[in-house]
C-alpha positions as YAML, in Angstrom:
chain: A
units: angstrom
residues:
- id: 1
  name: MET
  ca: [219.42, -190.23, -64.15]
- id: 2
  name: THR
  ca: [218.48, -186.71, -65.64]
- id: 3
  name: ASP
  ca: [220.66, -183.66, -64.86]
- id: 4
  name: ARG
  ca: [217.22, -181.82, -64.58]
- id: 5
  name: ALA
  ca: [217.05, -181.84, -60.58]
- id: 6
  name: LEU
  ca: [217.36, -180.12, -57.72]
- id: 7
  name: VAL
  ca: [219.49, -181.35, -54.61]
- id: 8
  name: VAL
  ca: [218.69, -180.23, -51.14]
- id: 9
  name: VAL
  ca: [221.40, -178.69, -49.34]
- id: 10
  name: ARG
  ca: [219.71, -177.29, -46.49]
- id: 11
  name: ALA
  ca: [215.86, -178.37, -46.05]
- id: 12
  name: GLY
  ca: [215.27, -175.44, -43.71]
- id: 13
  name: ALA
  ca: [212.49, -175.44, -40.67]
- id: 14
  name: LEU
  ca: [209.75, -176.56, -43.26]
- id: 15
  name: THR
  ca: [210.00, -176.56, -47.15]
- id: 16
  name: THR
  ca: [207.48, -178.51, -49.02]
- id: 17
  name: VAL
  ca: [206.20, -178.76, -52.57]
- id: 18
  name: GLN
  ca: [203.23, -177.01, -53.21]
- id: 19
  name: ASP
  ca: [200.86, -176.13, -56.32]
- id: 20
  name: ARG
  ca: [197.19, -175.23, -56.78]
- id: 21
  name: GLY
  ca: [196.57, -178.27, -54.21]
- id: 22
  name: ARG
  ca: [193.69, -180.81, -55.08]
- id: 23
  name: PRO
  ca: [190.25, -179.18, -54.68]
- id: 24
  name: GLY
  ca: [187.15, -181.29, -55.54]
- id: 25
  name: TYR
  ca: [187.93, -184.31, -53.18]
- id: 26
  name: ALA
  ca: [186.38, -183.40, -49.91]
- id: 27
  name: HIS
  ca: [183.60, -185.58, -50.38]
- id: 28
  name: LEU
  ca: [186.41, -188.42, -50.23]
- id: 29
  name: GLY
  ca: [188.06, -186.88, -47.21]
- id: 30
  name: VAL
  ca: [190.90, -185.54, -49.11]
- id: 31
  name: PRO
  ca: [191.98, -181.98, -47.92]
- id: 32
  name: ARG
  ca: [192.39, -179.11, -50.61]
- id: 33
  name: SER
  ca: [196.24, -178.41, -49.79]
- id: 34
  name: GLY
  ca: [198.43, -176.14, -52.05]
- id: 35
  name: ALA
  ca: [200.61, -172.94, -51.28]
- id: 36
  name: LEU
  ca: [198.99, -170.77, -48.53]
- id: 37
  name: ASP
  ca: [200.04, -167.79, -50.28]
- id: 38
  name: ALA
  ca: [198.72, -168.75, -53.88]
- id: 39
  name: PRO
  ca: [199.10, -165.18, -55.57]
- id: 40
  name: ALA
  ca: [202.81, -165.51, -54.50]
- id: 41
  name: ALA
  ca: [203.41, -168.67, -55.80]
- id: 42
  name: ALA
  ca: [201.55, -168.02, -58.97]
- id: 43
  name: LEU
  ca: [203.92, -164.77, -59.55]
- id: 44
  name: VAL
  ca: [207.24, -166.64, -59.01]
- id: 45
  name: ASN
  ca: [205.96, -169.15, -61.66]
- id: 46
  name: ARG
  ca: [205.36, -166.29, -64.30]
- id: 47
  name: LEU
  ca: [208.35, -164.81, -63.55]
- id: 48
  name: VAL
  ca: [210.34, -167.85, -64.81]
- id: 49
  name: GLY
  ca: [207.86, -168.80, -67.73]
- id: 50
  name: ASN
  ca: [206.06, -171.46, -65.76]
- id: 51
  name: PRO
  ca: [202.03, -171.92, -66.03]
- id: 52
  name: PRO
  ca: [200.50, -170.80, -62.68]
- id: 53
  name: ASP
  ca: [199.95, -174.27, -61.61]
- id: 54
  name: ALA
  ca: [203.31, -175.64, -61.66]
- id: 55
  name: ALA
  ca: [204.64, -176.88, -58.67]
- id: 56
  name: VAL
  ca: [206.99, -174.62, -56.35]
- id: 57
  name: LEU
  ca: [208.92, -175.02, -52.99]
- id: 58
  name: GLU
  ca: [207.24, -173.06, -50.12]
- id: 59
  name: THR
  ca: [209.57, -172.32, -47.28]
- id: 60
  name: THR
  ca: [208.67, -171.64, -43.60]
- id: 61
  name: LEU
  ca: [210.55, -168.73, -41.84]
- id: 62
  name: ASN
  ca: [214.32, -169.75, -42.62]
- id: 63
  name: GLY
  ca: [214.31, -170.46, -46.28]
- id: 64
  name: CYS
  ca: [216.17, -173.53, -47.76]
- id: 65
  name: ALA
  ca: [219.10, -173.98, -49.97]
- id: 66
  name: VAL
  ca: [219.47, -176.06, -53.05]
- id: 67
  name: ARG
  ca: [221.97, -177.06, -55.96]
- id: 68
  name: PRO
  ca: [220.53, -177.57, -59.64]
- id: 69
  name: ARG
  ca: [222.52, -180.17, -61.68]
- id: 70
  name: SER
  ca: [221.67, -178.35, -64.71]
- id: 71
  name: THR
  ca: [221.47, -174.49, -65.67]
- id: 72
  name: VAL
  ca: [217.72, -173.30, -64.42]
- id: 73
  name: THR
  ca: [216.11, -170.00, -64.32]
- id: 74
  name: VAL
  ca: [214.61, -169.26, -60.61]
- id: 75
  name: ALA
  ca: [212.42, -166.77, -58.82]
- id: 76
  name: VAL
  ca: [211.91, -166.14, -55.30]
- id: 77
  name: GLY
  ca: [208.90, -164.12, -53.93]
- id: 78
  name: GLY
  ca: [206.68, -164.20, -51.20]
- id: 79
  name: ALA
  ca: [207.80, -163.37, -47.99]
- id: 80
  name: PRO
  ca: [210.98, -160.91, -48.29]
- id: 81
  name: CYS
  ca: [214.18, -162.57, -47.93]
- id: 82
  name: PRO
  ca: [217.86, -162.46, -48.85]
- id: 83
  name: VAL
  ca: [218.65, -164.56, -52.00]
- id: 84
  name: ALA
  ca: [222.30, -165.86, -52.99]
- id: 85
  name: VAL
  ca: [223.66, -167.41, -55.86]
- id: 86
  name: GLY
  ca: [227.41, -169.02, -55.54]
- id: 87
  name: GLY
  ca: [227.84, -166.88, -52.12]
- id: 88
  name: ARG
  ca: [226.65, -163.44, -54.22]
- id: 89
  name: PRO
  ca: [223.84, -161.57, -53.55]
- id: 90
  name: ALA
  ca: [220.82, -162.24, -56.21]
- id: 91
  name: ALA
  ca: [217.64, -160.53, -56.95]
- id: 92
  name: TRP
  ca: [214.39, -161.33, -54.90]
- id: 93
  name: GLY
  ca: [211.27, -160.92, -56.81]
- id: 94
  name: ALA
  ca: [212.77, -161.54, -60.31]
- id: 95
  name: PRO
  ca: [214.45, -164.05, -62.67]
- id: 96
  name: VAL
  ca: [217.82, -165.21, -61.65]
- id: 97
  name: LEU
  ca: [219.86, -167.51, -63.69]
- id: 98
  name: VAL
  ca: [221.90, -170.27, -61.65]
- id: 99
  name: ARG
  ca: [224.26, -172.40, -63.51]
- id: 100
  name: ALA
  ca: [224.60, -176.25, -62.86]
- id: 101
  name: GLY
  ca: [226.47, -176.98, -59.59]
- id: 102
  name: GLU
  ca: [225.86, -173.32, -57.98]
- id: 103
  name: LEU
  ca: [224.45, -172.94, -54.56]
- id: 104
  name: LEU
  ca: [221.17, -170.95, -54.54]
- id: 105
  name: GLU
  ca: [220.33, -170.04, -51.00]
- id: 106
  name: VAL
  ca: [216.95, -168.73, -49.95]
- id: 107
  name: GLY
  ca: [217.35, -166.88, -46.52]
- id: 108
  name: ALA
  ca: [215.36, -166.37, -43.66]
- id: 109
  name: ALA
  ca: [212.34, -164.32, -44.18]
- id: 110
  name: THR
  ca: [213.15, -160.62, -43.18]
- id: 111
  name: ALA
  ca: [209.12, -160.08, -42.85]
- id: 112
  name: GLY
  ca: [206.43, -162.42, -43.08]
- id: 113
  name: VAL
  ca: [206.59, -166.46, -42.86]
- id: 114
  name: ARG
  ca: [206.53, -167.97, -46.38]
- id: 115
  name: SER
  ca: [208.84, -167.71, -49.25]
- id: 116
  name: TYR
  ca: [208.51, -169.34, -52.54]
- id: 117
  name: LEU
  ca: [211.01, -170.79, -54.79]
- id: 118
  name: ALA
  ca: [210.01, -171.30, -58.50]
- id: 119
  name: VAL
  ca: [212.17, -173.11, -60.97]
- id: 120
  name: GLY
  ca: [211.80, -173.11, -64.63]
- id: 121
  name: GLY
  ca: [210.03, -176.15, -65.58]
- id: 122
  name: GLY
  ca: [208.51, -176.47, -62.33]
- id: 123
  name: VAL
  ca: [209.31, -179.17, -59.52]
- id: 124
  name: ALA
  ca: [208.11, -182.51, -61.28]
- id: 125
  name: VAL
  ca: [207.62, -185.00, -58.47]
- id: 126
  name: GLU
  ca: [205.08, -187.69, -59.03]
- id: 127
  name: PRO
  ca: [201.38, -185.97, -58.65]
- id: 128
  name: VAL
  ca: [198.68, -187.60, -56.22]
- id: 129
  name: LEU
  ca: [195.17, -187.18, -57.51]
- id: 130
  name: GLY
  ca: [196.36, -184.54, -60.10]
- id: 131
  name: SER
  ca: [198.58, -182.66, -57.65]
- id: 132
  name: ARG
  ca: [202.08, -182.49, -56.61]
- id: 133
  name: ALA
  ca: [201.31, -180.64, -53.10]
- id: 134
  name: THR
  ca: [202.44, -181.84, -50.07]
- id: 135
  name: ASP
  ca: [199.56, -182.38, -47.34]
- id: 136
  name: LEU
  ca: [200.89, -182.27, -43.77]
- id: 137
  name: LEU
  ca: [197.30, -183.21, -42.63]
- id: 138
  name: SER
  ca: [196.72, -186.48, -44.54]
- id: 139
  name: GLY
  ca: [200.44, -187.25, -45.77]
- id: 140
  name: LEU
  ca: [199.39, -187.12, -49.41]
- id: 141
  name: GLY
  ca: [202.08, -185.79, -51.96]
- id: 142
  name: PRO
  ca: [205.80, -185.88, -51.44]
- id: 143
  name: ALA
  ca: [207.22, -185.56, -47.94]
- id: 144
  name: PRO
  ca: [208.78, -182.29, -46.53]
- id: 145
  name: LEU
  ca: [212.06, -181.70, -47.75]
- id: 146
  name: ALA
  ca: [215.30, -183.29, -46.21]
- id: 147
  name: ASP
  ca: [218.86, -182.68, -46.63]
- id: 148
  name: GLY
  ca: [220.20, -184.77, -49.46]
- id: 149
  name: MET
  ca: [216.91, -185.09, -51.30]
- id: 150
  name: VAL
  ca: [216.90, -185.02, -55.05]
- id: 151
  name: LEU
  ca: [213.80, -183.04, -56.62]
- id: 152
  name: PRO
  ca: [213.31, -183.93, -60.45]
- id: 153
  name: LEU
  ca: [212.46, -180.65, -62.64]
- id: 154
  name: GLY
  ca: [210.27, -180.64, -65.54]
- id: 155
  name: ALA
  ca: [211.33, -179.05, -69.04]
- id: 156
  name: PRO
  ca: [211.33, -175.42, -69.17]
- id: 157
  name: TYR
  ca: [207.80, -174.19, -70.55]
- id: 158
  name: GLY
  ca: [209.30, -170.95, -71.92]
- id: 159
  name: PRO
  ca: [211.28, -167.78, -71.48]
- id: 160
  name: PRO
  ca: [211.54, -165.89, -68.14]
- id: 161
  name: ALA
  ca: [209.33, -162.76, -67.75]
- id: 162
  name: ARG
  ca: [210.94, -159.52, -68.81]
- id: 163
  name: VAL
  ca: [210.57, -157.33, -65.84]
- id: 164
  name: ASP
  ca: [212.09, -154.13, -64.17]
- id: 165
  name: GLY
  ca: [210.32, -155.21, -60.95]
- id: 166
  name: THR
  ca: [207.31, -157.09, -59.48]
- id: 167
  name: PRO
  ca: [205.16, -155.33, -56.90]
- id: 168
  name: GLN
  ca: [204.29, -157.62, -53.94]
- id: 169
  name: PRO
  ca: [202.31, -157.05, -50.96]
- id: 170
  name: ARG
  ca: [204.20, -156.68, -47.76]
- id: 171
  name: PRO
  ca: [203.10, -158.93, -44.94]
- id: 172
  name: PRO
  ca: [200.40, -157.40, -43.02]
- id: 173
  name: ALA
  ca: [201.06, -155.41, -39.95]
- id: 174
  name: GLU
  ca: [197.47, -156.06, -38.88]
- id: 175
  name: LEU
  ca: [195.74, -159.02, -40.38]
- id: 176
  name: VAL
  ca: [192.01, -157.95, -41.10]
- id: 177
  name: LEU
  ca: [189.71, -160.77, -42.32]
- id: 178
  name: ARG
  ca: [186.46, -160.15, -43.72]
- id: 179
  name: VAL
  ca: [183.88, -162.73, -42.39]
- id: 180
  name: THR
  ca: [180.55, -163.72, -43.11]
- id: 181
  name: PRO
  ca: [178.38, -165.81, -40.40]
- id: 182
  name: GLY
  ca: [178.99, -169.39, -40.22]
- id: 183
  name: PRO
  ca: [176.39, -172.02, -40.19]
- id: 184
  name: ARG
  ca: [176.88, -172.26, -36.50]
- id: 185
  name: ALA
  ca: [176.65, -168.76, -35.26]
- id: 186
  name: ASP
  ca: [173.35, -169.26, -33.42]
- id: 187
  name: TRP
  ca: [175.50, -171.62, -31.02]
- id: 188
  name: PHE
  ca: [177.25, -168.63, -29.56]
- id: 189
  name: THR
  ca: [175.81, -165.87, -27.45]
- id: 190
  name: ALA
  ca: [175.18, -162.14, -28.68]
- id: 191
  name: ARG
  ca: [178.16, -161.17, -26.67]
- id: 192
  name: ALA
  ca: [180.51, -163.77, -28.26]
- id: 193
  name: LEU
  ca: [179.32, -162.38, -32.00]
- id: 194
  name: ARG
  ca: [179.97, -158.89, -30.57]
- id: 195
  name: ASP
  ca: [183.45, -159.76, -29.19]
- id: 196
  name: LEU
  ca: [184.46, -161.44, -32.48]
- id: 197
  name: ALA
  ca: [183.71, -158.34, -34.52]
- id: 198
  name: THR
  ca: [185.03, -155.51, -31.98]
- id: 199
  name: ARG
  ca: [187.83, -157.31, -29.75]
- id: 200
  name: ALA
  ca: [191.33, -157.83, -30.56]
- id: 201
  name: TYR
  ca: [192.97, -161.20, -31.69]
- id: 202
  name: ARG
  ca: [196.64, -161.93, -32.23]
- id: 203
  name: VAL
  ca: [198.11, -164.71, -34.26]
- id: 204
  name: SER
  ca: [199.33, -167.58, -32.29]
- id: 205
  name: ALA
  ca: [202.78, -169.18, -32.50]
- id: 206
  name: ALA
  ca: [200.75, -172.60, -32.75]
- id: 207
  name: SER
  ca: [199.58, -171.63, -36.25]
- id: 208
  name: ASN
  ca: [200.48, -173.83, -39.35]
- id: 209
  name: ARG
  ca: [199.39, -174.94, -42.83]
- id: 210
  name: ILE
  ca: [196.08, -176.38, -41.15]
- id: 211
  name: GLY
  ca: [194.92, -173.57, -39.46]
- id: 212
  name: LEU
  ca: [195.79, -169.88, -38.19]
- id: 213
  name: ARG
  ca: [195.15, -170.18, -34.49]
- id: 214
  name: THR
  ca: [194.57, -166.77, -32.28]
- id: 215
  name: GLU
  ca: [195.13, -165.48, -28.90]
- id: 216
  name: GLY
  ca: [192.40, -163.11, -27.20]
- id: 217
  name: PRO
  ca: [189.16, -163.20, -25.56]
- id: 218
  name: ALA
  ca: [187.27, -166.67, -25.48]
- id: 219
  name: LEU
  ca: [183.91, -166.67, -27.52]
- id: 220
  name: GLU
  ca: [180.98, -167.86, -25.30]
- id: 221
  name: ARG
  ca: [178.78, -170.28, -26.05]
- id: 222
  name: ALA
  ca: [174.82, -170.17, -26.36]
- id: 223
  name: ARG
  ca: [174.36, -173.94, -25.90]
- id: 224
  name: PRO
  ca: [176.35, -176.83, -24.41]
- id: 225
  name: GLY
  ca: [176.96, -180.18, -26.00]
- id: 226
  name: GLU
  ca: [178.52, -181.90, -28.79]
- id: 227
  name: LEU
  ca: [177.99, -181.01, -32.48]
- id: 228
  name: PRO
  ca: [178.06, -183.96, -34.80]
- id: 229
  name: SER
  ca: [181.01, -184.00, -37.38]
- id: 230
  name: GLU
  ca: [180.09, -181.97, -40.25]
- id: 231
  name: GLY
  ca: [181.82, -180.60, -43.66]
- id: 232
  name: MET
  ca: [184.52, -177.85, -43.43]
- id: 233
  name: VAL
  ca: [185.38, -175.28, -45.88]
- id: 234
  name: LEU
  ca: [188.58, -173.21, -46.59]
- id: 235
  name: GLY
  ca: [188.29, -170.18, -44.16]
- id: 236
  name: ALA
  ca: [185.96, -171.65, -41.61]
- id: 237
  name: VAL
  ca: [186.33, -170.04, -38.35]
- id: 238
  name: GLN
  ca: [186.05, -173.03, -35.89]
- id: 239
  name: VAL
  ca: [185.76, -172.39, -32.05]
- id: 240
  name: PRO
  ca: [187.38, -175.13, -30.24]
- id: 241
  name: PRO
  ca: [186.37, -175.71, -26.22]
- id: 242
  name: ASP
  ca: [188.86, -173.11, -25.24]
- id: 243
  name: GLY
  ca: [186.83, -170.55, -27.00]
- id: 244
  name: ARG
  ca: [189.92, -168.98, -29.27]
- id: 245
  name: PRO
  ca: [188.90, -168.97, -33.32]
- id: 246
  name: VAL
  ca: [190.94, -170.99, -35.63]
- id: 247
  name: VAL
  ca: [190.85, -169.83, -39.40]
- id: 248
  name: PHE
  ca: [191.19, -173.20, -41.49]
- id: 249
  name: LEU
  ca: [193.87, -172.72, -43.90]
- id: 250
  name: ALA
  ca: [195.02, -175.14, -46.72]
- id: 251
  name: ASP
  ca: [195.62, -178.44, -44.85]
- id: 252
  name: HIS
  ca: [192.47, -178.15, -42.93]
- id: 253
  name: PRO
  ca: [190.25, -181.19, -42.15]
- id: 254
  name: THR
  ca: [187.31, -181.86, -44.29]
- id: 255
  name: THR
  ca: [185.32, -182.63, -41.33]
- id: 256
  name: GLY
  ca: [184.87, -181.19, -37.67]
- id: 257
  name: GLY
  ca: [183.05, -181.18, -34.69]
- id: 258
  name: TYR
  ca: [183.69, -177.76, -33.30]
- id: 259
  name: PRO
  ca: [180.96, -174.99, -34.27]
- id: 260
  name: VAL
  ca: [182.15, -172.71, -37.09]
- id: 261
  name: ILE
  ca: [181.08, -169.23, -35.89]
- id: 262
  name: ALA
  ca: [182.05, -167.30, -39.07]
- id: 263
  name: VAL
  ca: [183.96, -167.76, -42.82]
- id: 264
  name: VAL
  ca: [186.75, -165.67, -43.99]
- id: 265
  name: ARG
  ca: [186.58, -164.56, -47.52]
- id: 266
  name: ALA
  ca: [189.04, -166.61, -49.68]
- id: 267
  name: ALA
  ca: [190.52, -162.89, -50.74]
- id: 268
  name: ASP
  ca: [192.15, -162.54, -47.14]
- id: 269
  name: LEU
  ca: [193.77, -166.02, -47.07]
- id: 270
  name: PRO
  ca: [196.85, -165.34, -48.52]
- id: 271
  name: ALA
  ca: [197.59, -162.50, -45.88]
- id: 272
  name: ALA
  ca: [197.02, -165.15, -43.26]
- id: 273
  name: ALA
  ca: [199.89, -167.10, -44.63]
- id: 274
  name: GLN
  ca: [202.26, -164.43, -44.04]
- id: 275
  name: ALA
  ca: [201.37, -163.44, -40.58]
- id: 276
  name: LEU
  ca: [203.73, -163.73, -37.74]
- id: 277
  name: PRO
  ca: [202.74, -164.85, -34.47]
- id: 278
  name: GLY
  ca: [201.97, -161.74, -32.39]
- id: 279
  name: THR
  ca: [200.37, -160.05, -35.27]
- id: 280
  name: PRO
  ca: [197.02, -158.45, -34.48]
- id: 281
  name: VAL
  ca: [193.73, -159.80, -36.24]
- id: 282
  name: ARG
  ca: [190.60, -158.10, -36.69]
- id: 283
  name: PHE
  ca: [187.54, -159.95, -37.79]
- id: 284
  name: VAL
  ca: [185.40, -157.34, -39.76]
- id: 285
  name: PRO
  ca: [181.62, -158.73, -40.40]
- id: 286
  name: VAL
  ca: [180.44, -158.33, -44.16]
- id: 287
  name: ARG
  ca: [177.23, -159.01, -45.89]
- id: 288
  name: ARG
  ca: [176.63, -162.45, -47.90]
- id: 289
  name: ARG
  ca: [177.59, -161.64, -51.55]
...
């Protein structure tokens, strides 16, 4: 067995392997998946000398702990968190050398939700449809991490970045989501459209990689009845029967039968990945580009 591997010592609440996902298969019913905070994943890859599409670990809230079987360079970014190597504090947002057998601990997020751990060479689990990403909805890709799991690593691509510091956006105190009208905006009353644009919402604790659920005023339908299932896109704001908007994220289904009132700009979705339950949410209508 190769020594280019990580042994999972503490899997954490939910740690998954993620890369850029598998776009282009929605017509086959395959979700996109991939890192929810894609810029953070790309940055930690760059710090360790990986290409931006190398697979990383995405942690949720309370981090994880791993032990490499060989000396590796790592970087942790995304949600700020304490990092330790062999029980000693180590840098967050910078390349760090971890020797064979040392314990690397990614601690609980001090702000935000999801931290990203990149290792030189990338996590080299077997790809499925061209991606190593874990998809929680379809079950494609590797299973979420469990204690004792062994993850293979690829050969290093290049030297780590030489940096003094890397600016990374802080998790949002208020999540501002720019939206354009959805294909079923006419299924809602004028009051509902006004409420979406002017009323306050909050991130629900029921949010996950499939969708960011909200709490707030229910949006009133202009017409009753069922909508036949139709294609769904990343960032679609779907409104289920309770009237509270749900923003579709990376593991969203490819079809759905609830009306889509709006669509969030793709550039605003990484911030949604880091919004804690209770974070205020504002939907801001913008013109189509």
